[in-house]
Amino acid sequence: MHRTTRTHTLLRFLTTIVSIGSIQTAVLAAKGDDNIELLQATDRYGPWQVPRPEFDAFLANHPNATGNYAIPGPNISAPANPASSSNGNESIVDGWSWSIVIAADLPLVNASDAPKDDARARFYYTGGKMTFNAPSSLLGPGGNLTVNDGWQVCLFTWQLDGFPYTDKLRSDDGTCKSVLSDECIADMKLAAAKATVQGTCVCPVSSTIPSCSRLGGAAKVFNNNCYGTFRNASYIRNWEGAKLETYAFGDTTAHHLGNNTAYDNIGSLAWPALISFSNKNYGGILEDSMTSLSCVRATDAVAGSTVPGDSSGNRLSTGWLSTGIVLVLYVLML
Ligand SMILES: *[C@@H]1O[C@H](CO)[C@@H](O)[C@H](O)[C@H]1NC(C)=O
Ligand SMILES: *[C@@H]1O[C@H](CO)[C@@H](O)[C@H](O)[C@H]1NC(C)=O
Ligand SMILES: *[C@@H]1O[C@H](CO)[C@@H](O)[C@H](O)[C@H]1NC(C)=O
Ligand SMILES: *[C@@H]1O[C@H](CO)[C@@H](O)[C@H](O)[C@H]1NC(C)=O
Ligand SMILES: *[C@@H]1O[C@H](CO)[C@@H](O)[C@H](O)[C@H]1NC(C)=O
Ligand SMILES: *[C@@H]1O[C@H](CO)[C@@H](O)[C@H](O)[C@H]1NC(C)=O
Ligand SMILES: *[C@@H]1O[C@H](CO)[C@@H](O)[C@H](O)[C@H]1NC(C)=O
């Protein structure tokens, strides 16, 4: 083989790798942009009309993956410091957090909506729930949170189903920085903090915040339906066990045991959540650490389980596998 021919072959080989790489990227991008479909649980029923107690018990006893994200938050048992002396500086306590739990194969127990078992086997579904947790150190003797009357909070959560999802968020570290810039995050938090002081909980929408809208498609999840929920002191005292469930969900397609397609898809979603504390007795916007944005994802597999997104081999190894095949072909060509 002439040197030039070999150079050409090498070039062609490199071009092949590059184009296979981009085909794969294109396929993954298309997959990541798919609409997310979910069934939402209600107070009485889990997904598929499974009675709520069965859904809750199964998730508690047989989780496959969990995630826990500590956030800063005030000692709401104490009154707010007066504006004159504190500069919006409240005492921060440990124990505020977001958590998520996912189970791959929930049984369709007493589900009025269940598909009939086919000739092969029973059907299962994938489900999970997200919870906002207050510090147990703030629980009073009766088991309720001790809350000083001025405290109030806005909880903002974004709807993921019915919208294309940004695939990048599936590898987020909890900060949402996989898709948002520091400036955009700071501006969203400020908008949320302003709303909280007024007790209105108007959602910060990324398309109306210049530093966020500049990010274009990457930030689109934060344009979806957002729910702002106002909670004052008397509401917070009613959080059972100092926990507030914000969303419980399941997949829309049932599957046979061990088919992890849905687990990898909806289990690897990161859920944006913004929390902002304020105090009526303080009046103004409390310091920055009283508002936090999180992207909550189940990243910790329980013993014997796989992390969602990993159960069918991760994407990098698929990439290397095809490169390997091309390499073998090239060696054969020589
Ligand atoms: C929170 O504030 C209350 C009232 O001031 C105080 O008794 C309690 O020790 C504080 N808790 C923590 C964990 O700092
Ligand atoms: C908040 O309080 C802490 C400890 O009391 C102090 O170190 C810090 O400088 C204060 N920050 C502001 C903005 O007042
Ligand atoms: C399903 O429903 C039946 C009748 O309502 C009840 O007897 C049974 O205990 C339920 N099964 C489970 C696992 O909850
Ligand atoms: C909390 O809000 C409820 C309903 O809007 C209201 O009835 C109650 O008085 C408020 N409680 C406090 C402590 O602000
Ligand atoms: C404590 O919380 C429960 C609900 O978890 C509620 O029914 C009860 O009224 C609360 N008690 C007080 C004193 O707020
Ligand atoms: C696995 O379940 C998904 C739905 O989550 C379904 O679309 C797919 O066909 C199932 N795969 C197999 C091999 O049955
Ligand atoms: C989920 O946990 C069950 C045990 O509760 C296990 O049999 C199953 O393999 C796990 N699935 C995944 C995807 O980790």
Tab-separated table of C-alpha atoms in Angstrom, residues 3-330:
chain	number	residue	atom	x	y	z
A	3	ARG	CA	1.881	5.938	1.832
A	4	THR	CA	-0.751	8.307	0.310
A	5	THR	CA	-3.332	5.548	0.036
A	6	ARG	CA	-2.679	4.616	3.611
A	7	THR	CA	-3.055	8.245	4.653
A	8	HIS	CA	-6.355	8.331	2.793
A	9	THR	CA	-7.511	5.175	4.498
A	10	LEU	CA	-6.515	6.595	7.832
A	11	LEU	CA	-8.406	9.782	7.042
A	12	ARG	CA	-11.445	7.799	6.028
A	13	PHE	CA	-11.141	5.811	9.239
A	14	LEU	CA	-10.986	8.969	11.319
A	15	THR	CA	-13.925	10.451	9.425
A	16	THR	CA	-15.891	7.270	10.101
A	17	ILE	CA	-15.215	7.503	13.819
A	18	VAL	CA	-16.207	11.138	13.864
A	19	SER	CA	-19.400	10.550	11.900
A	20	ILE	CA	-20.377	7.518	13.984
A	21	GLY	CA	-19.760	9.688	17.007
A	22	SER	CA	-22.032	12.420	15.737
A	23	ILE	CA	-24.756	9.997	14.650
A	24	GLN	CA	-24.717	8.612	18.155
A	25	THR	CA	-24.810	12.084	19.682
A	26	ALA	CA	-27.736	12.981	17.450
A	27	VAL	CA	-29.622	9.843	18.498
A	28	LEU	CA	-28.956	10.533	22.192
A	29	ALA	CA	-29.999	14.168	21.813
A	30	ALA	CA	-33.249	13.112	20.165
A	31	LYS	CA	-33.837	10.585	22.947
A	32	GLY	CA	-33.120	13.197	25.613
A	33	ASP	CA	-35.568	15.618	24.041
A	34	ASP	CA	-38.426	13.141	24.256
A	35	ASN	CA	-41.512	14.224	26.102
A	36	ILE	CA	-41.700	12.809	29.600
A	37	GLU	CA	-44.914	10.939	30.378
A	38	LEU	CA	-45.892	10.346	33.974
A	39	LEU	CA	-48.883	9.402	36.082
A	40	GLN	CA	-49.306	11.555	39.161
A	41	ALA	CA	-50.345	10.112	42.501
A	42	THR	CA	-53.101	11.747	44.540
A	43	ASP	CA	-53.804	11.632	48.277
A	44	ARG	CA	-55.916	8.503	47.878
A	45	TYR	CA	-54.315	6.753	44.943
A	46	GLY	CA	-50.851	6.047	43.641
A	47	PRO	CA	-50.217	5.642	39.900
A	48	TRP	CA	-52.501	3.073	38.209
A	49	GLN	CA	-55.080	3.703	40.941
A	50	VAL	CA	-53.074	1.576	43.342
A	51	PRO	CA	-54.327	2.442	46.854
A	52	ARG	CA	-52.036	5.041	48.392
A	53	PRO	CA	-51.013	2.931	51.428
A	54	GLU	CA	-49.739	0.135	49.127
A	55	PHE	CA	-47.754	2.601	47.020
A	56	ASP	CA	-46.196	4.311	50.063
A	57	ALA	CA	-45.377	1.040	51.818
A	58	PHE	CA	-43.692	-0.449	48.764
A	59	LEU	CA	-41.558	2.634	48.145
A	60	ALA	CA	-40.547	2.714	51.816
A	61	ASN	CA	-39.706	-0.981	52.029
A	62	HIS	CA	-38.263	-1.758	48.587
A	63	PRO	CA	-36.544	1.327	47.194
A	64	ASN	CA	-33.924	0.868	44.461
A	65	ALA	CA	-32.387	4.328	44.424
A	66	THR	CA	-32.516	7.416	46.589
A	67	GLY	CA	-31.149	10.938	46.564
A	68	ASN	CA	-30.729	13.404	49.379
A	69	TYR	CA	-29.762	17.062	49.010
A	70	ALA	CA	-29.075	19.170	52.085
A	71	ILE	CA	-30.018	22.839	51.765
A	72	PRO	CA	-29.504	25.815	54.068
A	73	GLY	CA	-32.520	26.915	56.088
A	74	PRO	CA	-33.354	28.931	59.193
A	75	ASN	CA	-34.203	27.922	62.731
A	76	ILE	CA	-37.931	28.521	62.292
A	77	SER	CA	-38.513	27.821	65.994
A	78	ALA	CA	-36.823	31.114	66.779
A	79	PRO	CA	-38.252	34.540	65.910
A	80	ALA	CA	-36.626	36.432	63.057
A	81	ASN	CA	-33.968	38.840	64.170
A	82	PRO	CA	-35.139	42.441	63.836
A	83	ALA	CA	-33.986	44.064	60.610
A	84	SER	CA	-32.035	46.753	62.498
A	85	SER	CA	-29.614	44.289	64.091
A	86	SER	CA	-29.467	41.308	61.774
A	87	ASN	CA	-29.051	42.446	58.193
A	88	GLY	CA	-31.328	39.567	57.218
A	89	ASN	CA	-28.941	37.188	58.905
A	90	GLU	CA	-30.879	34.356	60.539
A	91	SER	CA	-29.480	31.419	62.418
A	92	ILE	CA	-29.069	28.513	60.023
A	93	VAL	CA	-29.755	24.976	61.233
A	94	ASP	CA	-28.713	21.652	59.723
A	95	GLY	CA	-31.347	19.203	58.587
A	96	TRP	CA	-33.275	20.941	55.813
A	97	SER	CA	-33.179	18.755	52.697
A	98	TRP	CA	-34.856	17.472	49.582
A	99	SER	CA	-35.080	13.747	49.037
A	100	ILE	CA	-36.275	11.402	46.323
A	101	VAL	CA	-36.870	7.673	46.251
A	102	ILE	CA	-37.423	5.430	43.198
A	103	ALA	CA	-38.519	1.789	42.888
A	104	ALA	CA	-38.097	-0.061	39.599
A	105	ASP	CA	-40.844	-2.678	39.888
A	106	LEU	CA	-43.838	-1.693	41.980
A	107	PRO	CA	-46.547	-4.372	41.961
A	108	LEU	CA	-49.977	-3.462	40.597
A	109	VAL	CA	-51.641	-4.445	43.889
A	110	ASN	CA	-55.405	-3.888	43.887
A	111	ALA	CA	-54.970	-1.483	41.006
A	112	SER	CA	-58.281	-0.755	39.328
A	113	ASP	CA	-56.398	0.465	36.228
A	114	ALA	CA	-53.994	-2.458	35.858
A	115	PRO	CA	-53.419	-4.091	32.473
A	116	LYS	CA	-54.303	-7.786	32.470
A	117	ASP	CA	-51.366	-10.129	32.953
A	118	ASP	CA	-50.375	-11.359	29.521
A	119	ALA	CA	-49.420	-14.909	28.707
A	120	ARG	CA	-45.859	-14.258	29.896
A	121	ALA	CA	-46.051	-12.759	33.367
A	122	ARG	CA	-47.425	-10.132	35.731
A	123	PHE	CA	-47.006	-6.441	35.052
A	124	TYR	CA	-45.199	-3.906	37.249
A	125	TYR	CA	-44.600	-0.168	37.064
A	126	THR	CA	-41.807	2.224	38.028
A	127	GLY	CA	-42.562	4.956	40.548
A	128	GLY	CA	-41.159	7.383	43.039
A	129	LYS	CA	-41.734	10.375	45.238
A	130	MET	CA	-40.055	13.582	46.205
A	131	THR	CA	-40.121	15.035	49.703
A	132	PHE	CA	-39.081	18.255	51.423
A	133	ASN	CA	-37.694	17.585	54.893
A	134	ALA	CA	-37.425	19.885	57.908
A	135	PRO	CA	-34.796	19.347	60.635
A	136	SER	CA	-35.924	16.842	63.273
A	137	SER	CA	-34.179	19.088	65.827
A	138	LEU	CA	-37.104	21.506	65.378
A	139	LEU	CA	-39.759	18.939	66.326
A	140	GLY	CA	-41.633	19.777	69.510
A	141	PRO	CA	-42.702	17.354	72.233
A	142	GLY	CA	-45.996	16.601	70.436
A	143	GLY	CA	-44.130	15.494	67.306
A	144	ASN	CA	-44.997	18.641	65.290
A	145	LEU	CA	-42.544	21.251	64.132
A	146	THR	CA	-42.167	24.179	66.505
A	147	VAL	CA	-42.684	27.220	64.276
A	148	ASN	CA	-42.489	30.854	65.326
A	149	ASP	CA	-45.492	32.696	63.882
A	150	GLY	CA	-43.766	35.009	61.381
A	151	TRP	CA	-42.118	32.296	59.293
A	152	GLN	CA	-43.383	31.555	55.816
A	153	VAL	CA	-42.034	29.715	52.839
A	154	CYS	CA	-42.588	29.474	49.086
A	155	LEU	CA	-41.965	26.088	47.479
A	156	PHE	CA	-41.509	26.093	43.706
A	157	THR	CA	-41.546	22.882	41.677
A	158	TRP	CA	-41.583	22.381	37.920
A	159	GLN	CA	-43.777	19.994	35.974
A	160	LEU	CA	-41.684	17.567	33.924
A	161	ASP	CA	-44.362	15.519	32.194
A	162	GLY	CA	-45.846	16.674	28.919
A	163	PHE	CA	-42.631	18.533	28.001
A	164	PRO	CA	-39.364	17.658	26.269
A	165	TYR	CA	-36.689	17.053	28.909
A	166	THR	CA	-33.121	18.348	28.743
A	167	ASP	CA	-30.966	15.214	28.818
A	168	LYS	CA	-28.025	17.066	30.414
A	169	LEU	CA	-29.966	17.354	33.677
A	170	ARG	CA	-29.774	13.572	34.099
A	171	SER	CA	-26.144	13.969	35.122
A	172	ASP	CA	-26.624	17.099	37.243
A	173	ASP	CA	-24.840	17.207	40.621
A	174	GLY	CA	-27.839	18.687	42.448
A	175	THR	CA	-27.029	22.352	41.786
A	176	CYS	CA	-28.797	22.635	38.356
A	177	LYS	CA	-25.496	24.001	37.010
A	178	SER	CA	-25.470	21.372	34.259
A	179	VAL	CA	-27.937	23.671	32.445
A	180	LEU	CA	-28.025	26.994	34.326
A	181	SER	CA	-25.287	29.603	34.811
A	182	ASP	CA	-24.376	31.030	38.221
A	183	GLU	CA	-25.863	34.365	37.181
A	184	CYS	CA	-29.166	32.807	36.098
A	185	ILE	CA	-29.391	30.827	39.355
A	186	ALA	CA	-28.749	33.989	41.404
A	187	ASP	CA	-31.415	35.904	39.448
A	188	MET	CA	-33.979	33.107	39.801
A	189	LYS	CA	-33.354	32.959	43.547
A	190	LEU	CA	-33.751	36.714	43.877
A	191	ALA	CA	-37.042	36.659	41.951
A	192	ALA	CA	-38.284	33.843	44.215
A	193	ALA	CA	-37.177	35.652	47.378
A	194	LYS	CA	-39.044	38.827	46.327
A	195	ALA	CA	-42.222	36.831	45.724
A	196	THR	CA	-41.879	35.058	49.072
A	197	VAL	CA	-41.687	38.312	51.027
A	198	GLN	CA	-44.979	39.341	49.430
A	199	GLY	CA	-46.470	35.942	50.196
A	200	THR	CA	-47.454	35.451	46.564
A	201	CYS	CA	-45.115	32.663	45.338
A	202	VAL	CA	-45.158	33.834	41.707
A	203	CYS	CA	-42.834	31.457	39.866
A	204	PRO	CA	-39.569	32.726	38.419
A	205	VAL	CA	-39.839	31.828	34.713
A	206	SER	CA	-36.499	31.459	32.941
A	207	SER	CA	-37.714	33.030	29.670
A	208	THR	CA	-38.509	36.295	31.496
A	209	ILE	CA	-35.127	36.500	33.277
A	210	PRO	CA	-32.488	37.800	30.826
A	211	SER	CA	-29.529	35.872	32.300
A	212	CYS	CA	-31.594	32.671	31.986
A	213	SER	CA	-33.283	33.256	28.628
A	214	ARG	CA	-29.795	33.818	27.144
A	215	LEU	CA	-29.139	30.143	27.867
A	216	GLY	CA	-31.771	29.202	25.268
A	217	GLY	CA	-32.942	25.598	25.005
A	218	ALA	CA	-30.715	24.394	27.857
A	219	ALA	CA	-32.896	26.145	30.430
A	220	LYS	CA	-36.211	25.144	28.863
A	221	VAL	CA	-37.250	22.834	31.713
A	222	PHE	CA	-37.482	25.978	33.851
A	223	ASN	CA	-40.061	27.407	31.429
A	224	ASN	CA	-42.468	24.540	31.960
A	225	ASN	CA	-45.435	24.778	34.267
A	226	CYS	CA	-44.095	25.777	37.640
A	227	TYR	CA	-46.088	25.538	40.837
A	228	GLY	CA	-45.485	28.020	43.616
A	229	THR	CA	-46.951	26.965	46.950
A	230	PHE	CA	-47.224	29.303	49.926
A	231	ARG	CA	-46.923	27.833	53.423
A	232	ASN	CA	-47.209	29.885	56.588
A	233	ALA	CA	-46.398	28.888	60.148
A	234	SER	CA	-49.696	27.119	60.834
A	235	TYR	CA	-49.358	25.028	57.665
A	236	ILE	CA	-45.795	24.039	58.483
A	237	ARG	CA	-46.845	22.824	61.936
A	238	ASN	CA	-49.046	20.257	60.200
A	239	TRP	CA	-46.269	18.561	58.215
A	240	GLU	CA	-46.488	14.997	59.344
A	241	GLY	CA	-43.123	13.868	60.719
A	242	ALA	CA	-41.633	17.211	59.543
A	243	LYS	CA	-41.856	16.018	55.907
A	244	LEU	CA	-43.806	17.448	53.024
A	245	GLU	CA	-44.354	15.302	49.950
A	246	THR	CA	-44.209	17.510	46.856
A	247	TYR	CA	-44.699	14.967	44.080
A	248	ALA	CA	-45.387	11.249	43.722
A	249	PHE	CA	-45.394	9.650	40.308
A	250	GLY	CA	-45.257	6.534	38.173
A	251	ASP	CA	-44.695	5.609	34.534
A	252	THR	CA	-47.528	5.398	32.030
A	253	THR	CA	-46.496	2.015	30.612
A	254	ALA	CA	-46.459	-1.173	32.665
A	255	HIS	CA	-43.642	-3.675	32.199
A	256	HIS	CA	-42.525	-7.171	33.148
A	257	LEU	CA	-40.283	-7.740	36.162
A	258	GLY	CA	-36.689	-6.675	35.536
A	259	ASN	CA	-37.396	-4.629	32.375
A	260	ASN	CA	-35.534	-1.475	33.421
A	261	THR	CA	-36.372	0.780	30.452
A	262	ALA	CA	-38.733	2.951	32.512
A	263	TYR	CA	-36.449	2.857	35.558
A	264	ASP	CA	-33.561	4.199	33.467
A	265	ASN	CA	-35.768	6.817	31.847
A	266	ILE	CA	-37.932	8.347	34.564
A	267	GLY	CA	-35.686	7.252	37.443
A	268	SER	CA	-32.776	9.348	36.158
A	269	LEU	CA	-34.760	12.602	35.940
A	270	ALA	CA	-33.454	15.499	38.022
A	271	TRP	CA	-36.360	17.487	39.495
A	272	PRO	CA	-35.855	21.246	39.855
A	273	ALA	CA	-36.988	22.600	43.216
A	274	LEU	CA	-36.662	26.071	44.674
A	275	ILE	CA	-37.331	26.914	48.301
A	276	SER	CA	-37.418	30.388	49.790
A	277	PHE	CA	-37.896	31.298	53.452
A	278	SER	CA	-39.013	34.663	54.704
A	279	ASN	CA	-40.347	36.124	57.923
A	280	LYS	CA	-43.219	38.590	58.185
A	281	ASN	CA	-41.602	40.200	61.240
A	282	TYR	CA	-38.425	40.927	59.321
A	283	GLY	CA	-40.243	42.396	56.322
A	284	GLY	CA	-37.439	42.509	53.766
A	285	ILE	CA	-35.592	39.858	51.800
A	286	LEU	CA	-33.563	37.628	54.073
A	287	GLU	CA	-29.971	36.887	53.201
A	288	ASP	CA	-29.116	34.818	50.137
A	289	SER	CA	-28.768	31.521	52.024
A	290	MET	CA	-32.497	31.567	52.872
A	291	THR	CA	-33.297	30.704	49.228
A	292	SER	CA	-31.920	27.678	47.412
A	293	LEU	CA	-32.325	26.002	44.043
A	294	SER	CA	-31.775	22.244	43.772
A	295	CYS	CA	-32.041	19.625	41.047
A	296	VAL	CA	-33.104	16.512	42.908
A	297	ARG	CA	-32.119	13.141	41.439
A	298	ALA	CA	-31.862	9.545	42.702
A	299	THR	CA	-28.089	9.034	42.525
A	300	ASP	CA	-27.562	6.488	45.307
A	301	ALA	CA	-28.370	2.858	44.592
A	302	VAL	CA	-29.474	0.779	47.567
A	303	ALA	CA	-27.428	-2.392	48.149
A	304	GLY	CA	-28.001	-4.866	45.315
A	305	SER	CA	-29.563	-2.291	42.977
A	306	THR	CA	-28.286	-0.226	40.086
A	307	VAL	CA	-28.555	3.548	39.753
A	308	PRO	CA	-31.250	4.564	37.215
A	309	GLY	CA	-29.645	5.158	33.822
A	310	ASP	CA	-26.908	2.606	34.477
A	311	SER	CA	-28.771	-0.652	34.429
A	312	SER	CA	-28.280	-1.323	30.710
A	313	GLY	CA	-24.623	-0.265	30.583
A	314	ASN	CA	-23.661	3.366	30.445
A	315	ARG	CA	-23.453	5.487	27.338
A	316	LEU	CA	-19.706	6.031	27.329
A	317	SER	CA	-19.008	2.321	27.053
A	318	THR	CA	-21.427	2.057	24.099
A	319	GLY	CA	-19.404	4.794	22.425
A	320	TRP	CA	-16.135	2.989	23.036
A	321	LEU	CA	-17.654	-0.257	21.843
A	322	SER	CA	-18.482	1.158	18.400
A	323	THR	CA	-15.065	2.851	18.211
A	324	GLY	CA	-13.573	-0.560	18.992
A	325	ILE	CA	-15.531	-2.172	16.155
A	326	VAL	CA	-14.352	0.502	13.728
A	327	LEU	CA	-10.786	-0.043	14.929
A	328	VAL	CA	-11.043	-3.792	14.297
A	329	LEU	CA	-12.462	-3.098	10.806
A	330	TYR	CA	-9.560	-0.757	10.104
